[in-house]
Amino acid sequence: MDQMPPTRTTKPKFIIGNWKMNGMLEDGIKFLDFLSEDWLRHTLMRHQRYAIICPPAHLLYPLAEEMRRLIGRERNFMLGGQDCSAEAGMGAFTGEIAALMLRDAGAHFCLVGHSERRTRHNETNELVAAKAARAVEAGLIPIICLGETRLEREAGETNAVVGRQLRQSLALILPFLNQVNEEEAKTATPHLKAMIAYEPVWAIGTGLVPSPQDIAATHGFIRSTLGELCAAQAGVMPILYGGSVKPDNASAILAVDDVDGLLVGGASLNAASFRALCGA
Ligand code: PGA
């Protein structure tokens, strides 16, 4: 990235919209135009918010162009992919999209390991680790999604499941996360290199949300596991909460310890609702 978002020292919050398989070209352009130039330019910055939209891949380039038209190279509003191929480079992989292509189309981030990919496409932690590595190689910041099912929670296995997903999904990018470059050492400010999204599977699209205490406990567990895996990044890596976030519960969730932002599906599709989430 030409300009990294600041890290945890200034405690920005990241509001990420995952549009899933929703949105035609006209919808995407209307969404940005509704948000308005002034809001994109000033309001996000004033509230220390970074807004990131992950639209379907065909919308990345036109949305990036529309953003450039509205706000030039402003960086408080960015784009992300929803998934990328685990294959390195390019080649004969029908239907796949390379992290490099997402970057080429204007993305700065990429979701990997979303629960809908893990369940519907049988994605394993090993595959998610390879996707995270491809994202990093392409210069994208991977947003690695984790979360337990309802049965796993009821069996008291939340930390075991989330811990395993975290260790295995980060495995290939740990050398990158642990490497401190000259500039980081000089300024004592680690760069933003990856994000974690904790999304309990049972909370996605259901209207159910864990209690603030439960969110705090799991985020605290993720933070301490990051401390073991990549100490240099542990304090600064944003940990987002996702699963049935709406404008009316967003500020309570953002106020929970160790919640650095939100990953939002349904409520991010409507521009007014997304604006409300960013102002929460
Ligand atoms: P939801 O989806 O906000 O509609 O529950 C969240 C997600 O799947 O990332």
Coordinates of C-alpha atoms and ligand atoms in Angstrom, one line a residue:
M1 CA 0.0 0.0 0.0
D2 CA 1.2 3.5 -0.7
Q3 CA -0.1 4.8 2.6
M4 CA -0.7 2.4 5.5
P5 CA -3.5 3.1 7.9
P6 CA -2.1 4.1 11.3
T7 CA -2.0 1.3 13.8
R8 CA -3.3 0.8 17.3
T9 CA -1.4 3.7 18.8
T10 CA -4.2 6.0 17.5
K11 CA -6.9 3.3 17.9
P12 CA -8.7 3.6 14.6
K13 CA -11.7 1.4 14.1
F14 CA -12.3 -0.6 10.9
I15 CA -15.8 -1.0 9.6
I16 CA -15.8 -3.6 6.9
G17 CA -18.8 -4.4 4.6
N18 CA -18.9 -7.8 3.1
W19 CA -21.5 -7.7 0.3
K20 CA -21.2 -11.4 -0.4
M21 CA -23.0 -12.2 -3.8
N22 CA -25.0 -9.0 -3.8
G23 CA -24.7 -5.9 -6.0
M24 CA -24.9 -4.9 -9.6
L25 CA -22.8 -2.2 -11.1
E26 CA -25.6 0.4 -10.7
D27 CA -26.1 -0.5 -7.0
G28 CA -22.4 0.0 -6.3
I29 CA -22.1 3.4 -7.9
K30 CA -25.3 4.6 -6.2
F31 CA -24.0 3.4 -2.9
L32 CA -20.8 5.5 -3.2
D33 CA -22.7 8.5 -4.5
F34 CA -25.1 8.3 -1.5
L35 CA -22.2 8.2 1.0
S36 CA -21.1 11.5 -0.7
E37 CA -17.8 13.1 -1.3
D38 CA -17.9 15.1 1.9
W39 CA -18.6 12.1 4.1
L40 CA -15.9 10.0 2.4
R41 CA -13.4 12.8 2.7
H42 CA -14.0 14.2 6.2
T43 CA -16.4 12.3 8.4
L44 CA -14.5 9.0 8.5
M45 CA -11.3 10.8 9.3
R46 CA -12.9 12.9 12.0
H47 CA -14.3 9.7 13.7
Q48 CA -11.0 7.8 13.3
R49 CA -12.8 5.3 11.2
Y50 CA -11.5 3.2 8.2
A51 CA -14.3 2.0 6.0
I52 CA -13.7 -0.9 3.7
I53 CA -16.2 -2.4 1.2
C54 CA -15.7 -6.0 -0.1
P55 CA -18.0 -6.1 -3.1
P56 CA -18.2 -9.0 -5.6
A57 CA -15.0 -9.0 -7.7
H58 CA -16.6 -7.5 -10.8
L59 CA -17.4 -4.3 -8.9
L60 CA -13.8 -3.6 -7.6
Y61 CA -12.5 -1.7 -10.6
P62 CA -15.6 0.5 -11.3
L63 CA -15.9 1.3 -7.6
A64 CA -12.2 2.1 -7.4
E65 CA -12.7 4.4 -10.3
E66 CA -15.7 6.1 -8.8
M67 CA -13.8 6.6 -5.5
R68 CA -11.0 8.2 -7.4
R69 CA -13.5 10.5 -9.1
L70 CA -15.1 11.4 -5.8
I71 CA -12.2 11.7 -3.4
G72 CA -8.9 11.2 -5.3
R73 CA -6.4 9.0 -3.4
E74 CA -8.0 9.4 0.0
R75 CA -7.3 6.4 2.1
N76 CA -10.0 6.2 4.8
F77 CA -12.3 4.4 2.4
M78 CA -10.9 1.3 0.7
L79 CA -11.9 -1.8 -1.1
G80 CA -11.3 -5.5 -0.4
G81 CA -11.8 -8.8 -2.2
Q82 CA -14.0 -11.5 -0.6
D83 CA -11.7 -14.4 -1.4
C84 CA -8.6 -15.2 -3.5
S85 CA -7.1 -18.2 -5.0
A86 CA -4.5 -20.3 -3.1
E87 CA -2.6 -20.8 -6.3
A88 CA 0.6 -18.7 -6.8
G89 CA 0.9 -16.6 -9.9
M90 CA -1.6 -17.1 -12.7
G91 CA -2.6 -20.0 -14.8
A92 CA -5.1 -22.6 -15.8
F93 CA -7.4 -22.3 -12.8
T94 CA -10.9 -21.8 -14.2
G95 CA -13.1 -19.6 -12.1
E96 CA -10.4 -18.6 -9.6
I97 CA -9.3 -15.0 -9.0
A98 CA -5.7 -14.3 -8.0
A99 CA -4.8 -11.9 -5.2
L100 CA -2.7 -10.0 -7.7
M101 CA -5.8 -9.5 -9.9
L102 CA -7.7 -8.1 -6.9
R103 CA -4.9 -5.7 -6.2
D104 CA -4.8 -4.8 -9.9
A105 CA -8.5 -3.9 -9.7
G106 CA -8.0 -1.6 -6.8
A107 CA -8.4 -3.7 -3.6
H108 CA -6.1 -3.2 -0.6
F109 CA -7.6 -6.0 1.5
C110 CA -8.9 -9.5 1.1
L111 CA -11.1 -11.7 3.3
V112 CA -9.9 -15.2 3.6
G113 CA -11.5 -18.1 5.4
H114 CA -15.0 -16.7 5.7
S115 CA -17.3 -19.3 7.3
E116 CA -19.4 -19.5 4.1
R117 CA -16.2 -20.5 2.2
R118 CA -15.2 -22.9 5.0
T119 CA -18.5 -24.7 5.1
R120 CA -19.9 -24.4 1.6
H121 CA -16.5 -24.9 -0.2
N122 CA -14.8 -27.1 2.4
E123 CA -12.0 -24.7 2.9
T124 CA -9.5 -26.0 5.5
N125 CA -7.1 -24.0 7.6
E126 CA -4.3 -25.1 5.4
L127 CA -6.0 -23.7 2.3
V128 CA -6.9 -20.5 4.2
A129 CA -3.2 -20.2 5.2
A130 CA -2.2 -20.5 1.5
K131 CA -4.7 -17.8 0.5
A132 CA -3.4 -15.5 3.3
A133 CA 0.1 -16.0 1.9
R134 CA -1.0 -15.2 -1.7
A135 CA -2.7 -12.1 -0.4
V136 CA 0.4 -10.9 1.4
E137 CA 2.6 -11.6 -1.6
A138 CA 0.2 -9.5 -3.7
G139 CA 0.5 -6.6 -1.3
L140 CA -3.0 -7.1 0.1
I141 CA -3.8 -7.1 3.8
P142 CA -5.5 -10.4 4.6
I143 CA -8.6 -10.4 6.9
I144 CA -8.5 -13.9 8.3
C145 CA -12.0 -15.0 9.5
L146 CA -12.4 -17.5 12.4
G147 CA -15.3 -18.7 14.4
E148 CA -16.9 -21.6 16.2
T149 CA -20.2 -23.3 15.3
R150 CA -23.1 -23.4 17.8
L151 CA -22.4 -27.0 18.7
E152 CA -18.7 -26.2 19.3
R153 CA -19.7 -23.3 21.6
E154 CA -22.2 -25.5 23.5
A155 CA -19.5 -28.1 24.0
G156 CA -17.2 -25.4 25.5
E157 CA -14.8 -25.7 22.6
T158 CA -14.8 -22.1 21.4
N159 CA -11.2 -21.3 22.4
A160 CA -9.9 -24.7 21.2
V161 CA -11.5 -24.2 17.7
V162 CA -10.6 -20.5 17.4
G163 CA -7.1 -21.1 18.6
R164 CA -6.5 -23.9 16.1
Q165 CA -8.0 -21.9 13.2
L166 CA -5.8 -18.9 14.2
R167 CA -2.5 -20.9 14.5
Q168 CA -3.0 -22.9 11.3
S169 CA -4.4 -20.1 9.2
L170 CA -1.6 -17.8 10.1
A171 CA 1.1 -20.4 9.7
L172 CA 2.5 -19.4 6.4
I173 CA 2.6 -15.7 7.0
L174 CA 4.2 -15.8 10.5
P175 CA 7.7 -15.0 9.2
F176 CA 6.3 -11.9 7.5
L177 CA 4.4 -10.9 10.6
N178 CA 7.4 -11.4 12.8
Q179 CA 9.8 -9.5 10.5
V180 CA 10.4 -5.9 11.7
N181 CA 11.7 -3.7 9.0
E182 CA 14.1 -0.8 9.5
E183 CA 11.3 1.9 9.3
E184 CA 9.2 0.0 11.9
A185 CA 12.2 -0.4 14.2
K186 CA 13.1 3.3 13.9
T187 CA 9.7 4.6 14.5
A188 CA 8.6 1.8 16.9
T189 CA 5.3 1.7 14.9
P190 CA 4.6 -1.7 13.5
H191 CA 2.8 -1.6 10.1
L192 CA -0.6 -3.0 9.6
K193 CA 0.0 -6.5 8.1
A194 CA -3.1 -8.5 8.7
M195 CA -6.4 -8.5 10.5
I196 CA -8.4 -11.1 12.3
A197 CA -12.2 -11.3 12.1
Y198 CA -13.9 -13.3 14.9
E199 CA -17.3 -14.4 13.5
P200 CA -19.2 -17.0 15.5
V201 CA -20.8 -19.1 12.7
W202 CA -24.1 -19.2 14.7
A203 CA -24.2 -15.4 14.8
I204 CA -23.9 -14.9 11.0
G205 CA -27.1 -13.8 9.4
T206 CA -29.2 -15.1 12.4
G207 CA -29.8 -12.0 14.5
L208 CA -28.0 -13.7 17.4
V209 CA -25.0 -11.9 18.9
P210 CA -22.8 -13.2 21.8
S211 CA -22.8 -11.1 25.0
P212 CA -20.2 -8.4 25.3
Q213 CA -18.5 -10.5 28.0
D214 CA -18.3 -13.5 25.6
I215 CA -17.0 -11.2 22.7
A216 CA -14.4 -9.7 25.1
A217 CA -13.3 -13.2 26.3
T218 CA -12.8 -14.5 22.8
H219 CA -11.1 -11.4 21.5
G220 CA -8.8 -11.5 24.6
F221 CA -8.0 -15.1 23.9
I222 CA -7.1 -14.2 20.3
R223 CA -5.0 -11.3 21.4
S224 CA -3.0 -13.5 23.8
T225 CA -2.6 -16.3 21.2
L226 CA -1.3 -13.6 18.8
G227 CA 1.2 -12.7 21.5
E228 CA 2.6 -16.2 21.4
L229 CA 2.6 -16.4 17.6
C230 CA 3.8 -13.0 16.5
A231 CA 4.7 -10.7 19.5
A232 CA 5.6 -7.7 17.3
Q233 CA 2.2 -7.6 15.7
A234 CA 0.0 -8.8 18.6
G235 CA -0.7 -5.4 20.1
V236 CA -1.5 -3.7 16.8
M237 CA -3.3 -6.4 14.7
P238 CA -6.9 -5.3 14.5
I239 CA -9.4 -7.9 15.8
L240 CA -12.8 -7.4 14.3
Y241 CA -16.1 -8.8 15.4
G242 CA -18.7 -10.1 12.9
G243 CA -22.1 -11.7 13.0
S244 CA -25.5 -9.9 13.0
V245 CA -24.0 -6.4 13.5
K246 CA -26.6 -3.7 12.9
P247 CA -26.6 0.1 13.4
D248 CA -28.4 -0.4 16.7
N249 CA -25.9 -2.8 18.3
A250 CA -22.7 -1.5 16.6
S251 CA -21.6 1.0 19.2
A252 CA -22.1 -1.4 22.1
I253 CA -19.9 -4.0 20.3
L254 CA -17.3 -1.4 19.3
A255 CA -17.0 -0.4 23.0
V256 CA -16.1 -4.0 24.0
D257 CA -12.4 -4.5 25.0
D258 CA -10.2 -5.6 22.2
V259 CA -12.8 -5.0 19.5
D260 CA -11.0 -2.9 16.8
G261 CA -13.8 -3.0 14.3
L262 CA -16.7 -4.8 12.7
L263 CA -17.2 -7.1 9.8
V264 CA -20.8 -6.7 8.6
G265 CA -22.8 -8.6 6.0
G266 CA -26.5 -7.7 5.6
A267 CA -26.4 -4.3 7.2
S268 CA -23.6 -3.1 5.0
L269 CA -25.7 -3.4 1.8
N270 CA -27.7 -0.3 2.3
A271 CA -25.7 2.9 2.1
A272 CA -27.6 4.7 4.9
S273 CA -27.2 1.7 7.2
F274 CA -23.4 1.5 6.4
R275 CA -23.0 5.2 7.1
A276 CA -24.7 4.7 10.5
L277 CA -22.4 1.7 11.3
C278 CA -19.4 3.9 10.5
G279 CA -20.7 6.7 12.8
A280 CA -21.4 4.2 15.7
Ligands
PGA1 P1 -24.1 -10.7 8.9 O1 -22.9 -11.4 8.1 O2 -23.7 -9.3 9.3 O3 -25.2 -10.6 7.8 O4 -24.5 -11.5 10.0 C1 -21.6 -11.2 8.6 C2 -20.6 -11.9 7.7 O5 -20.9 -13.0 7.2 O6 -19.4 -11.5 7.6

